[in-house]
Each structure stands twice: as C-alpha cells, then as structure tokens.
XYZ file of C-alpha atoms in Angstrom:
662
model
C -76.118 -56.023 105.566
C -74.093 -59.418 105.454
C -74.758 -59.707 101.724
C -73.004 -56.011 101.339
C -70.144 -56.722 103.257
C -69.726 -60.145 101.185
C -69.622 -57.823 97.833
C -66.897 -55.133 100.069
C -64.790 -58.418 100.628
C -64.418 -59.357 96.969
C -64.176 -55.537 96.065
C -61.148 -55.667 98.853
C -59.757 -58.678 97.918
C -59.604 -58.015 93.774
C -58.300 -54.376 94.655
C -55.511 -56.010 96.695
C -54.599 -58.128 93.473
C -54.473 -54.617 91.927
C -52.293 -53.384 94.423
C -50.100 -56.223 94.576
C -49.688 -55.725 90.881
C -48.971 -52.300 91.465
C -46.171 -53.271 94.239
C -44.509 -55.167 91.511
C -44.621 -52.618 89.034
C -43.375 -50.313 92.153
C -40.520 -52.836 92.943
C -39.349 -53.311 89.266
C -39.370 -48.954 89.145
C -37.456 -49.058 92.387
C -34.948 -51.606 91.422
C -34.581 -49.899 87.635
C -33.493 -46.338 89.894
C -31.212 -48.287 91.993
C -29.832 -50.119 89.073
C -28.867 -46.291 87.948
C -28.447 -44.159 90.638
C -27.019 -47.095 93.374
C -28.320 -46.164 96.850
C -25.889 -47.816 98.824
C -23.158 -45.820 97.835
C -25.057 -43.048 97.121
C -25.071 -42.462 93.858
C -27.783 -39.171 93.159
C -26.855 -38.341 89.839
C -24.777 -39.849 86.763
C -23.052 -38.873 83.551
C -22.904 -40.037 80.093
C -19.310 -38.530 78.582
C -18.182 -38.591 74.850
C -14.790 -37.584 74.094
C -14.985 -38.162 70.451
C -14.996 -34.147 69.725
C -12.772 -33.396 72.188
C -9.432 -33.820 70.618
C -8.335 -35.429 74.665
C -6.457 -38.920 73.909
C -7.311 -41.771 76.101
C -4.568 -40.917 78.925
C -5.538 -37.168 78.800
C -8.957 -37.929 79.048
C -8.336 -40.075 81.879
C -5.932 -37.820 83.587
C -8.603 -34.920 83.359
C -11.236 -36.737 84.904
C -9.003 -37.774 88.226
C -7.852 -34.535 88.543
C -11.351 -32.764 88.278
C -12.804 -35.686 90.551
C -10.259 -34.809 93.186
C -10.578 -31.026 93.037
C -14.712 -30.835 93.237
C -15.272 -33.982 95.349
C -17.302 -35.871 92.851
C -16.537 -39.668 93.673
C -16.379 -40.252 90.181
C -17.074 -44.174 89.620
C -16.755 -45.639 86.184
C -19.574 -47.923 85.127
C -18.012 -51.458 83.585
C -19.089 -54.821 82.837
C -17.730 -57.432 84.607
C -15.532 -59.268 81.906
C -13.628 -61.346 84.817
C -17.166 -63.404 85.649
C -19.423 -65.344 84.178
C -22.118 -63.640 84.917
C -23.715 -60.439 83.116
C -23.010 -58.218 86.131
C -21.332 -54.740 86.114
C -18.130 -53.322 88.324
C -18.042 -50.116 89.384
C -14.357 -48.153 89.655
C -13.314 -45.353 91.148
C -10.887 -42.755 89.467
C -9.829 -41.798 93.099
C -9.616 -43.523 96.560
C -13.184 -42.561 97.767
C -13.158 -44.880 100.797
C -16.184 -46.466 99.025
C -16.875 -50.363 100.210
C -15.322 -53.178 98.097
C -19.176 -54.820 97.769
C -22.439 -52.990 97.936
C -25.875 -54.816 97.662
C -28.224 -53.872 95.318
C -32.119 -53.693 95.248
C -32.770 -57.188 93.597
C -30.108 -58.759 95.950
C -28.539 -61.239 92.778
C -25.138 -60.504 93.143
C -23.045 -57.908 95.511
C -21.648 -54.880 93.529
C -17.953 -54.642 93.126
C -16.021 -51.645 93.444
C -12.435 -51.824 92.025
C -9.814 -49.211 91.308
C -8.872 -47.004 88.343
C -6.331 -49.865 87.131
C -9.407 -51.652 85.645
C -9.542 -48.835 83.228
C -6.162 -49.134 81.982
C -7.566 -50.726 78.702
C -10.830 -49.096 78.481
C -12.209 -45.883 76.771
C -12.827 -43.070 78.717
C -16.340 -42.399 77.170
C -19.534 -44.156 78.929
C -20.928 -43.744 82.510
C -20.112 -42.399 85.570
C -22.035 -42.315 88.915
C -21.255 -39.373 91.405
C -21.403 -40.648 94.538
C -19.713 -37.517 96.358
C -20.712 -33.742 96.806
C -22.991 -32.982 93.912
C -22.846 -29.237 94.566
C -20.329 -28.368 92.171
C -21.244 -31.177 89.499
C -22.500 -28.166 86.883
C -19.062 -26.932 87.039
C -17.421 -29.841 86.507
C -20.162 -30.486 83.228
C -19.224 -27.232 82.022
C -15.484 -27.462 81.856
C -15.695 -30.655 80.160
C -18.353 -29.083 77.761
C -15.545 -26.078 77.214
C -13.273 -28.799 76.502
C -15.268 -30.207 73.848
C -17.192 -33.319 75.721
C -20.283 -34.103 74.998
C -21.752 -34.478 78.410
C -25.180 -35.889 79.320
C -26.535 -35.475 82.928
C -29.242 -37.391 84.726
C -30.539 -36.683 88.145
C -32.113 -39.468 90.542
C -36.068 -38.759 90.098
C -38.599 -41.186 90.580
C -40.879 -39.004 87.951
C -38.192 -39.860 85.288
C -38.374 -43.373 86.358
C -41.927 -43.623 85.863
C -42.047 -41.704 82.661
C -39.628 -44.392 81.213
C -41.888 -47.223 83.078
C -44.796 -45.736 80.807
C -42.833 -45.355 77.678
C -41.771 -49.215 77.496
C -44.364 -51.505 76.039
C -43.969 -54.158 78.627
C -44.726 -51.515 81.532
C -47.582 -50.023 79.404
C -49.354 -53.455 79.530
C -49.277 -53.846 83.245
C -51.033 -50.093 83.491
C -53.851 -51.111 81.068
C -54.332 -54.665 82.694
C -54.977 -52.122 85.910
C -57.104 -50.057 83.901
C -59.151 -53.158 83.006
C -59.254 -54.063 86.436
C -60.138 -50.826 87.838
C -63.056 -50.601 85.269
C -64.125 -54.308 86.153
C -64.326 -53.301 89.865
C -66.328 -50.387 89.120
C -68.750 -52.304 87.109
C -68.783 -55.050 89.561
C -69.630 -52.145 92.383
C -72.254 -50.482 90.341
C -73.842 -53.743 89.852
C -74.405 -54.924 93.615
C -75.656 -51.335 94.220
C -77.590 -51.265 91.408
C -80.834 -52.187 93.238
C -80.497 -50.498 96.634
C -79.679 -47.013 94.526
C -83.035 -47.400 92.271
C -84.920 -48.106 95.584
C -83.506 -45.103 97.104
C -84.223 -43.006 93.824
C -88.121 -44.150 94.193
C -87.732 -42.911 97.914
C -86.987 -39.279 96.833
C -83.417 -39.705 98.456
C -81.335 -36.503 96.625
C -79.024 -37.934 93.807
C -76.092 -36.294 95.306
C -76.400 -37.929 98.594
C -76.914 -41.535 96.684
C -73.741 -40.688 94.185
C -71.451 -39.488 97.421
C -72.545 -42.687 99.705
C -71.840 -45.057 97.007
C -68.761 -43.389 95.627
C -67.347 -43.004 99.838
C -67.981 -46.808 100.462
C -65.861 -47.607 97.333
C -63.173 -45.324 97.961
C -63.120 -47.083 101.769
C -62.705 -50.333 100.101
C -59.881 -49.438 97.689
C -58.033 -47.206 100.405
C -58.151 -50.320 102.831
C -56.601 -52.527 100.167
C -54.405 -50.131 99.415
C -53.198 -49.361 102.587
C -52.838 -52.808 103.224
C -50.436 -53.932 100.785
C -48.648 -50.881 101.066
C -47.684 -51.694 104.540
C -47.070 -55.511 103.818
C -45.056 -54.729 100.523
C -42.718 -52.064 102.844
C -42.468 -54.608 105.400
C -40.936 -56.961 103.108
C -38.906 -54.726 101.036
C -37.214 -53.923 104.685
C -36.213 -57.417 105.521
C -35.545 -58.783 102.177
C -34.317 -55.974 100.414
C -33.306 -53.490 103.070
C -34.726 -50.565 104.989
C -33.264 -48.208 102.768
C -35.133 -48.612 99.922
C -38.785 -48.546 101.756
C -38.746 -44.823 101.106
C -38.240 -44.978 97.817
C -40.386 -48.258 97.540
C -43.472 -46.526 99.372
C -42.807 -42.956 97.298
C -43.607 -44.753 93.695
C -46.204 -47.231 95.146
C -48.375 -44.755 96.752
C -48.206 -42.694 93.504
C -49.398 -45.607 91.153
C -52.018 -45.964 94.288
C -53.130 -42.474 94.147
C -53.684 -42.350 90.609
C -55.253 -45.603 90.269
C -57.627 -44.786 93.120
C -58.265 -41.250 91.304
C -59.014 -43.208 88.019
C -61.731 -45.434 90.018
C -63.840 -43.088 91.405
C -63.957 -40.953 88.175
C -64.596 -43.697 86.695
C -66.936 -44.683 89.148
C -68.665 -41.240 88.903
C -68.844 -41.082 85.273
C -70.433 -44.646 84.760
C -72.740 -44.197 87.644
C -74.056 -41.188 85.874
C -74.528 -42.399 83.074
C -76.214 -45.664 84.037
C -78.620 -44.087 86.376
C -81.915 -45.473 86.906
C -85.108 -44.234 84.471
C -88.297 -43.831 84.821
C -88.906 -46.363 82.348
C -87.078 -49.080 84.195
C -88.715 -48.345 86.799
C -92.176 -48.640 85.311
C -91.422 -51.656 83.244
C -89.989 -53.477 86.408
C -86.809 -53.883 84.625
C -84.013 -55.497 86.590
C -81.695 -52.427 88.194
C -78.518 -53.864 86.590
C -79.906 -53.807 83.064
C -78.389 -50.094 82.669
C -74.734 -51.822 83.341
C -75.122 -54.183 80.935
C -73.930 -52.069 77.884
C -70.641 -50.639 79.749
C -69.882 -54.500 80.769
C -69.808 -55.732 77.616
C -67.798 -52.712 76.213
C -65.480 -53.479 78.663
C -65.116 -57.326 78.488
C -64.781 -56.526 74.310
C -61.771 -54.361 74.859
C -59.709 -56.311 77.378
C -60.493 -59.295 75.179
C -59.117 -57.457 72.265
C -56.081 -55.988 74.440
C -54.919 -59.635 75.510
C -55.366 -60.912 71.647
C -53.586 -58.037 70.394
C -50.750 -58.060 73.286
C -50.032 -61.473 72.995
C -48.055 -61.519 70.101
C -45.545 -58.426 70.897
C -45.211 -60.064 73.791
C -43.698 -63.256 72.468
C -41.551 -60.932 69.900
C -40.497 -58.845 73.088
C -39.698 -62.432 74.338
C -37.626 -63.595 71.571
C -35.943 -60.365 71.401
C -35.305 -60.789 74.950
C -33.764 -64.481 74.350
C -31.955 -63.153 71.358
C -30.073 -60.562 73.194
C -29.390 -63.150 75.845
C -27.420 -64.870 73.207
C -25.697 -62.027 72.011
C -24.722 -61.276 75.577
C -23.150 -65.166 75.953
C -21.507 -64.169 72.556
C -20.110 -61.270 74.273
C -18.924 -62.962 77.025
C -16.959 -65.413 74.922
C -14.978 -62.346 73.594
C -14.541 -61.021 76.921
C -10.882 -61.599 76.447
C -10.614 -60.208 73.378
C -9.446 -56.458 72.620
C -9.206 -54.243 69.953
C -6.475 -51.295 69.063
C -7.592 -47.911 69.020
C -5.408 -45.412 67.064
C -4.726 -41.858 67.665
C -2.791 -40.470 65.077
C -2.982 -38.586 61.329
C -2.762 -40.049 57.998
C 0.697 -39.285 57.417
C 1.908 -41.028 60.595
C -0.199 -43.939 60.199
C 1.550 -44.383 56.741
C 4.642 -45.084 58.486
C 3.048 -47.428 60.824
C 1.119 -50.052 58.414
C 4.417 -51.818 57.668
C 4.731 -52.660 61.511
C 0.983 -52.972 61.995
C 1.244 -55.707 59.249
C 4.019 -57.642 60.866
C 2.629 -57.646 64.203
C -0.942 -59.102 62.691
C 1.856 -61.872 61.359
C 3.505 -62.547 64.783
C -0.109 -62.664 66.018
C -1.443 -65.526 64.004
C 1.736 -67.396 64.706
C 0.518 -67.999 68.221
C -3.250 -68.079 67.478
C -4.008 -64.636 69.500
C -5.870 -62.554 66.376
C -9.237 -63.428 65.123
C -11.079 -61.571 61.865
C -14.623 -60.956 61.132
C -15.466 -58.288 58.435
C -19.064 -58.691 57.024
C -21.087 -57.198 54.573
C -24.949 -57.829 54.108
C -27.295 -57.943 51.738
C -28.780 -54.542 52.414
C -25.177 -52.834 51.863
C -24.694 -54.544 48.346
C -28.025 -53.931 46.741
C -27.420 -54.245 43.525
C -25.302 -58.383 44.088
C -27.660 -61.646 44.485
C -26.574 -63.173 47.490
C -28.972 -66.325 46.893
C -29.596 -68.033 50.094
C -27.419 -65.860 52.164
C -28.167 -62.743 54.045
C -24.495 -61.921 54.368
C -20.770 -62.616 53.992
C -18.440 -62.265 56.485
C -14.463 -62.788 55.928
C -13.359 -64.935 59.133
C -10.384 -66.709 60.041
C -10.666 -70.155 62.080
C -9.411 -68.211 65.711
C -13.264 -66.182 65.272
C -14.938 -69.297 64.234
C -13.346 -70.855 67.608
C -13.950 -68.029 70.034
C -17.730 -67.780 68.926
C -18.130 -71.757 68.930
C -16.541 -72.469 72.191
C -18.294 -74.714 74.714
C -20.463 -76.120 71.558
C -20.752 -80.096 71.568
C -21.225 -80.906 68.005
C -20.193 -78.700 65.001
C -22.751 -75.998 64.034
C -20.973 -75.119 60.489
C -20.809 -77.118 57.587
C -18.853 -76.624 54.345
C -20.393 -75.245 50.885
C -18.989 -75.615 47.716
C -18.360 -72.524 45.415
C -20.777 -74.084 42.827
C -23.593 -73.762 45.536
C -22.778 -69.916 45.578
C -24.845 -67.551 43.051
C -22.429 -66.463 40.399
C -22.825 -62.688 41.091
C -21.920 -63.416 44.970
C -19.220 -65.243 43.762
C -17.757 -62.697 41.619
C -18.432 -60.007 44.381
C -16.016 -62.042 46.638
C -13.405 -62.383 43.896
C -13.510 -58.366 43.336
C -13.523 -57.826 47.174
C -10.308 -59.946 47.650
C -8.565 -58.465 44.508
C -9.038 -54.988 46.026
C -7.962 -55.950 49.605
C -4.786 -58.718 48.963
C -1.342 -58.095 49.762
C 0.708 -57.286 46.499
C 2.492 -60.619 44.964
C -0.219 -62.653 46.177
C -1.203 -65.818 43.407
C -4.206 -64.503 41.374
C -6.326 -67.752 42.547
C -6.190 -66.452 46.090
C -9.692 -67.180 46.029
C -9.724 -71.098 45.808
C -7.503 -71.124 48.759
C -10.787 -69.877 50.979
C -12.878 -72.441 52.742
C -16.547 -71.737 52.389
C -19.115 -72.446 55.656
C -22.415 -71.900 56.739
C -24.657 -72.241 60.182
C -25.936 -75.925 60.475
C -29.903 -75.875 60.685
C -30.651 -74.063 63.513
C -27.851 -72.344 64.597
C -27.112 -68.617 64.792
C -23.580 -67.877 64.939
C -22.402 -63.742 65.110
C -19.866 -61.837 63.180
C -19.007 -58.320 63.126
C -20.107 -55.928 60.697
C -17.747 -54.419 58.219
C -16.586 -50.932 59.388
C -17.937 -51.154 62.778
C -17.384 -54.439 64.649
C -18.594 -52.869 67.730
C -21.930 -54.314 67.244
C -22.697 -58.017 66.612
C -24.890 -59.651 63.551
C -26.517 -62.930 64.344
C -27.701 -65.140 61.401
C -28.517 -68.797 60.414
C -28.132 -68.353 56.768
C -24.548 -66.066 56.869
C -21.830 -67.408 54.033
C -18.330 -67.449 56.073
C -15.321 -67.115 53.630
C -12.414 -68.721 55.721
C -9.217 -66.869 55.085
C -5.841 -69.165 55.312
C -3.968 -66.218 56.635
C -4.897 -62.592 57.454
C -1.005 -61.691 56.692
C -0.975 -63.478 53.172
C -4.489 -62.199 52.482
C -4.646 -58.769 53.029
C -2.657 -55.741 52.711
C -1.055 -53.918 55.327
C -3.479 -50.846 54.816
C -6.401 -53.379 54.615
C -5.028 -54.660 58.127
C -4.987 -51.331 59.951
C -8.395 -50.270 58.517
C -9.874 -53.669 60.047
C -8.157 -53.269 63.351
C -9.591 -49.572 63.707
C -13.018 -50.729 62.811
C -12.702 -53.532 65.427
C -13.350 -55.922 62.670
C -9.840 -57.594 63.845
C -9.103 -58.319 67.597
C -6.755 -59.815 69.727
C -6.326 -61.738 72.884
C -5.543 -61.001 76.099
C -4.190 -57.383 77.164
C -0.891 -58.242 78.483
C -0.310 -60.247 75.452
C -0.824 -57.575 73.020
C 1.182 -54.962 74.986
C 3.579 -57.358 74.396
C 3.076 -57.522 70.702
C 3.083 -53.470 70.335
C 6.546 -53.563 71.970
C 8.146 -56.328 70.081
C 7.134 -54.348 66.940
C 7.909 -51.101 67.760
C 4.384 -49.699 68.302
C 4.171 -48.921 72.257
C 3.955 -45.099 72.847
C 8.222 -45.382 74.034
C 9.375 -46.982 70.702
C 6.574 -44.425 68.626
C 8.345 -41.411 70.536
C 11.835 -42.347 70.006
C 11.072 -42.639 66.130
C 9.471 -38.978 66.576
C 5.892 -40.292 66.093
C 3.684 -38.885 68.630
C 0.644 -41.226 68.027
C -0.487 -43.435 70.348
C -2.100 -47.320 69.997
C -4.238 -48.073 73.402
C -5.780 -51.462 73.840
C -9.396 -51.598 74.605
C -11.692 -54.656 75.409
C -14.136 -54.693 72.965
C -16.937 -56.611 75.015
C -17.614 -53.866 77.741
C -20.567 -51.771 75.232
C -21.996 -54.949 73.699
C -22.653 -56.369 77.482
C -24.129 -53.133 78.662
C -26.636 -52.853 75.784
C -27.696 -55.956 76.048
C -28.405 -56.758 79.601
C -31.672 -54.433 79.721
C -33.627 -56.496 77.115
C -32.485 -59.441 79.067
C -34.057 -57.870 82.230
C -37.265 -56.853 80.797
C -38.349 -60.516 79.475
C -40.090 -61.662 82.317
C -41.730 -58.335 82.902
C -43.445 -58.834 79.513
C -44.775 -62.044 80.604
C -46.461 -60.803 83.568
C -47.869 -58.006 81.786
C -49.686 -60.169 79.492
C -50.735 -62.405 82.439
C -52.080 -59.465 84.548
C -54.458 -58.456 81.468
C -55.238 -61.808 81.208
C -56.473 -61.590 85.225
C -58.396 -58.738 84.056
C -60.211 -60.313 81.404
C -61.060 -63.013 83.352
C -62.276 -60.681 86.202
C -64.351 -58.286 83.622
C -65.961 -61.467 81.919
C -67.108 -62.853 84.817
C -68.734 -59.948 85.997
C -70.540 -59.460 82.372
C -71.830 -63.369 82.844
C -73.138 -62.277 86.346
C -75.089 -59.302 85.118
C -76.400 -61.087 81.846
C -77.296 -64.065 84.612
C -78.955 -61.787 86.855
C -80.780 -60.393 83.594
C -81.938 -63.878 82.666
C -82.633 -65.333 85.914
C -86.608 -65.622 85.544
C -86.124 -67.517 82.424
C -83.035 -69.700 83.631
C -84.493 -70.897 86.961
C -87.496 -72.169 85.415
C -85.822 -73.918 82.862
C -83.685 -75.632 85.376
C -86.424 -76.784 87.431
C -87.717 -78.080 84.294
C -84.781 -80.195 84.025
C -83.247 -78.502 81.349
C -79.432 -78.897 81.074
C -77.076 -75.719 81.932
C -75.508 -76.694 78.466
C -79.019 -75.901 76.593
C -79.803 -73.112 78.589
C -76.807 -71.338 78.336
C -76.608 -72.323 74.460
C -77.674 -69.122 72.859
C -75.518 -66.479 74.688
C -72.321 -68.309 74.633
C -72.490 -69.315 70.798
C -73.324 -65.708 70.103
C -70.440 -64.700 72.467
C -67.669 -67.103 70.889
C -68.675 -65.945 67.348
C -67.942 -62.434 68.435
C -65.090 -63.415 69.637
C -63.745 -65.371 66.707
C -64.456 -62.317 64.610
C -62.551 -59.970 66.933
C -59.811 -62.427 66.907
C -59.696 -62.145 62.877
C -59.911 -58.694 62.852
C -56.564 -58.452 65.037
C -55.002 -60.400 63.298
C -55.668 -59.025 60.139
C -54.506 -55.401 61.276
C -51.758 -56.545 63.107
C -50.496 -59.457 60.850
C -48.262 -61.368 63.460
C -45.591 -63.743 62.637
C -46.037 -65.871 65.537
C -49.840 -66.470 64.915
C -49.748 -69.806 67.376
C -49.253 -67.560 70.413
C -52.282 -65.308 69.223
C -54.658 -68.321 68.798
C -53.886 -70.002 72.022
C -53.938 -66.721 73.915
C -57.369 -66.143 71.992
C -58.379 -69.944 72.659
C -58.028 -69.010 76.294
C -60.638 -65.925 76.541
C -63.022 -68.155 74.448
C -62.547 -70.788 77.067
C -63.457 -68.178 79.936
C -66.677 -67.204 78.316
C -68.602 -70.804 78.674
C -67.241 -71.148 82.108
C -67.934 -67.899 83.498
C -71.435 -67.944 82.411
C -71.801 -71.740 83.963
C -70.509 -70.573 87.547
C -72.705 -66.906 86.800
C -75.864 -68.710 85.982
C -75.869 -71.836 88.812
C -75.098 -68.770 91.399
C -77.906 -67.173 90.392
C -80.276 -70.200 90.530
C -78.978 -70.950 94.035
C -79.606 -67.257 94.850
C -83.245 -67.421 93.298
C -83.538 -70.512 95.374
C -82.593 -69.337 98.671
C -84.836 -65.896 97.910
C -81.714 -63.339 97.843
C -82.202 -62.422 94.107
C-alpha cells in the first residue's frame, strides 16, 4: 500500500508540472485577453475601423466619431503607439472626456497604460483600433451608422472562447498543447504500468472487468483532480497578489477550462489504453510480466514525442529569428517615431495645381535637413533585370541613412563602384532616373549618385516603392544616394513619393510650418479655391503595432519546445522502466556476476539510438530545415536521454529485485 501511495505521489507531482504548464498557458491567454480588452478600464468590445471608402476626410471622420461617441455613451478610446517613449508600448486616446484615469495597470504589470486626450489624434489617421469602455447596449446602432456611411467596421467582443481558439491556431501555443497531450499519455502509461500486476491478480481472482476499470480510473482521476485543484488555488492566489484580484475570475475560467479538457482526455486515454492492453489468458499461462502488454504503447508514445521534439526545433528557431527580426524592425520604427507623412485628400485636377508648391516645399525641407527619401524596388518587382548580388535597389538621401543608422558606433555602409554593379541593373537605374528626373537637369545625372551597400553582418531598412508603410530589411541592398531630392526628381514624382510615404518629413510642428510657408495649409488652399486638404500623419504607428505581437511570442515558443522536451524525457523514462522490469530476470544475475551496466544495456541502447538516428534523418529529409544545427542539437539531447533513462531504470529494478519489491 505504501508503494502504491508512492506511485500516486509521482502521478501527483508530474501532473502538477502538467497543470503548472497549463497555468502558464492560462496566464498568457489572460494577458492576451487583457491586451485586447483592458479590464482596468472596463473594455468589453473593440472595433477596427477603415474610412478608405467612406468619403469622409480625416477631420470629418474624427468629428463623426466624437459626435456618435457622445450621443451613444460608448466611451471610445483609440489605440496608438507611444511614440514619445523609448519603449514599445501603446497609449489610449479618448475621443471625449470620459473620466478615465490617466494611467491604468495591465495584467502583465510591465508598464502602466497611458490615457491621453484627443489632441494626440491631431496628426493620426482615423483608421485603426478602438476600445469601447462605456455602454455597449447601443453599439450595434453605432456600427450600423458607420456602415451606412461606407465605413468598414469589424467588431470583436471579449470572449475567452475566442482567445482559446486564437491560441490553438498559433504554432507556439499548439506546441504547448502537444506537450500537454504527450505528458498526459506518459502519465496514463505510468499509471497502467504500476497497476498492471494488481489488475492481473484481480482478473485471476474473478473480479468483474467493469469494477476493475472503474477503480483504476477513479484513483487516477482523483490524483489528477488533487493536482488540478492545488495548482488552481495556488495560481489564483499568485495572480491576485501579483497581478490584481480583478483578473482572478478570468484566469480561473481559462485555467479550469483547460484542466477539464486535459482531465477528460486523460481519462479517455486511460480507458482506451487499459482496454487495448487488458491481460490475456496466454499471458497468464506463460507467466509473462503484467506490464508486457504496455511495452508497444510505451514505444509508440516515446517515438512520437521524440519526433515532435525534433520536428518542432527548427520551427521554434525560425519563430525566434522572425521575432528577432520584428524586434529589429520595431526598433527602426522607433527611430522613425518623429517622422510624418503628408496625406492628400484631393482630386487629380487640384493636385496638378499643387505639385509646383509641393516641389518648393521639398526644396525648403531639404535646406533644413527635415526630409528623408527611401524608394525601393526589389528583384521580384523587376524579374527581367539581372540584379547581380543585390536583392533590391533603394533610392535614398543622406537624411534617410542618418535616421536608420542613429546610435550605431561604427560605419555600417560601404561605397560601391558602379563598375561592380551589373550592366543590366545600372541601365535600369539610368532609365529610372531618366523617367523621374526634373527637366533641365544634365543628362549625366546618374554620375552624381553615390552607391553604397551594407557592410557584412548589417541589415538596413528601406521603404518599398509605392507603399512606404512597411519596411524591407536586407544585407544585400544597393543604395543609390541622390544628392538632392528637388534637383533630382520632378514635382509630379515628388508628390507621388510623398503620397506613398516614400518621402517623409521630420516633426509635426515643423511640417505644418512648411505647409503654411508654401500656402498648402487648409486656410491658404481655401483662399485659392482649392477644396483639398493635406494632413500630417505619423508614419510609425502601424509598423510598431504590427511588430509588437511577434516580439511578445518569442519566449513562448521557447517554452513550448522545453515543455515538449520534458514530455519526451518523462515518456522515455517510463518506457525504460517498463523495459527494465521485463528484463529484470536477465539483468539481475548478470549484474550479480559482475558485468558492467554498459555491457548489460548495450544491445537495447544501441538499437534505440539507431532508430532515433533514422527518425532524425527522416524528419530532416521531410522538413529540410535551414537551421540544421538546431535540429542536431535537439536530437543529441533526445539521444542522450535514452541511455541515461535505461541506466537509471535498470538500477532501480535491480534494487527492487534485491529487496523483493519486484
């Protein structure tokens, strides 16, 4: 009985580890839910608005939102990046004075959320995400009014189920779930192995099968419930003390949901495995060990977990590299936090009138080094051109290079002679200049360009031509540095580049002053009979928001791989224990005769290592990962666990036989 209690304690300890993993997953889901719907400000819904097809100007769009917000008591708050800080946080901008606090706490507790007034939106798009912190009873009416005006509206309400579905779809979270299932299977296997002898004796004694099954499953289920309850209580207290009691109900809702699913799967797996490994008459007649029927199941579980560990190593590393790239991109967006673009709300006829003024404005901005250019086309955009060793060409000015290299301690670009550029690519650059250049410029303008490339190991960002909202990073980009935007490009080209965010300006106030000096502000345009508007908008907002989530997931992917590795270790240990039990009659006398454990275990270890190597080769051939070194390191860990588990299990069985416990 004491030995059985020891086994139950092992079940409890391992299942506590499993439910602790689920508690971490529940905390992550709670955090994600709080990021979407901050509970500290009472957010229960969020809206994604796009005014592109509505016909509203930026000013009209914000006026409409403020009016509806006041009338329907919605408490709308727009999400925007915190461009004033050095971090990657967000700020929340109220459309009206809703009495919200200036700061509020998050579940993760890293930084306080900042709530600011609507003045922050003076240079932002109305498009984007909005939280509803007030009354949601008339939210449908709000959505219908905007849709009737041509606004695209996407609504999401706070839902734990939606968060769980989102988690299942994410690869990093899916790996955690796979690790949980592997641990469940290992626990069931362990429980059935320790109950195998007693179950066989009860079958011989004539006990009904149903009673035996019920007793086994009940004891196993009780052990899981004890573990689940303990973890839930401890985790809830921890969340309440260190994160805030307001989050406990949401956290427990998620955790208990996960625990119920895991326990249900555990009982179902135990029932299936128990039925398929039921003691047979042949086993009794030949006096075979009761755990022999479990050996094939143990091998299958161990093989599957090993394959999962090896197969997820490369994706985990790729996710890490992707997240690192996103972190780098976000850092670059932060360097561009003070840069703004000019949004045109005009028709083609009026644009023609404004282009000469825009050209003069760019010339003025260049004189004070307040304008930056990055206009890029990639190899994929020009498939007929031989780019040589380069993946893209980017027309930039010195101001852009200064912005993206701020804070670097050593030069990260090096000059390139035009003789080292392929003839086709050089000709393509020449033709591009001929099309876009200002009239009256000398025909040898290309000779005034300076060509640069990143030094080895450096990756620099550029804005793609026709859409500077996203950054393209590369270590094989050819920079064509133009000496002057105004002297190089005609007014139409400059206007087009500004409208696509390929030309950006420094500072909201300074850019507004530029517009006023060149009669491009609203009042001056109205005096000239032009109905168009030019709005000054931060360019970094969307880029920062898109990069944040990928950075957040990097550590979770690593946690997933570690969890799966632990599951493989548990499964391997149990499989080795079953093998050692079956081989105890052979191993015991050999060890008494003085044979070393290495010689005793040699055949089974070598066989399993060979199978493991074959599995690794198959995974590599199917997956063809780029980071083969990571796969090999992970495989080495798995292959190291095998002999270690066999050694520990064989010694444990030897001691058990010596003390007549086995």
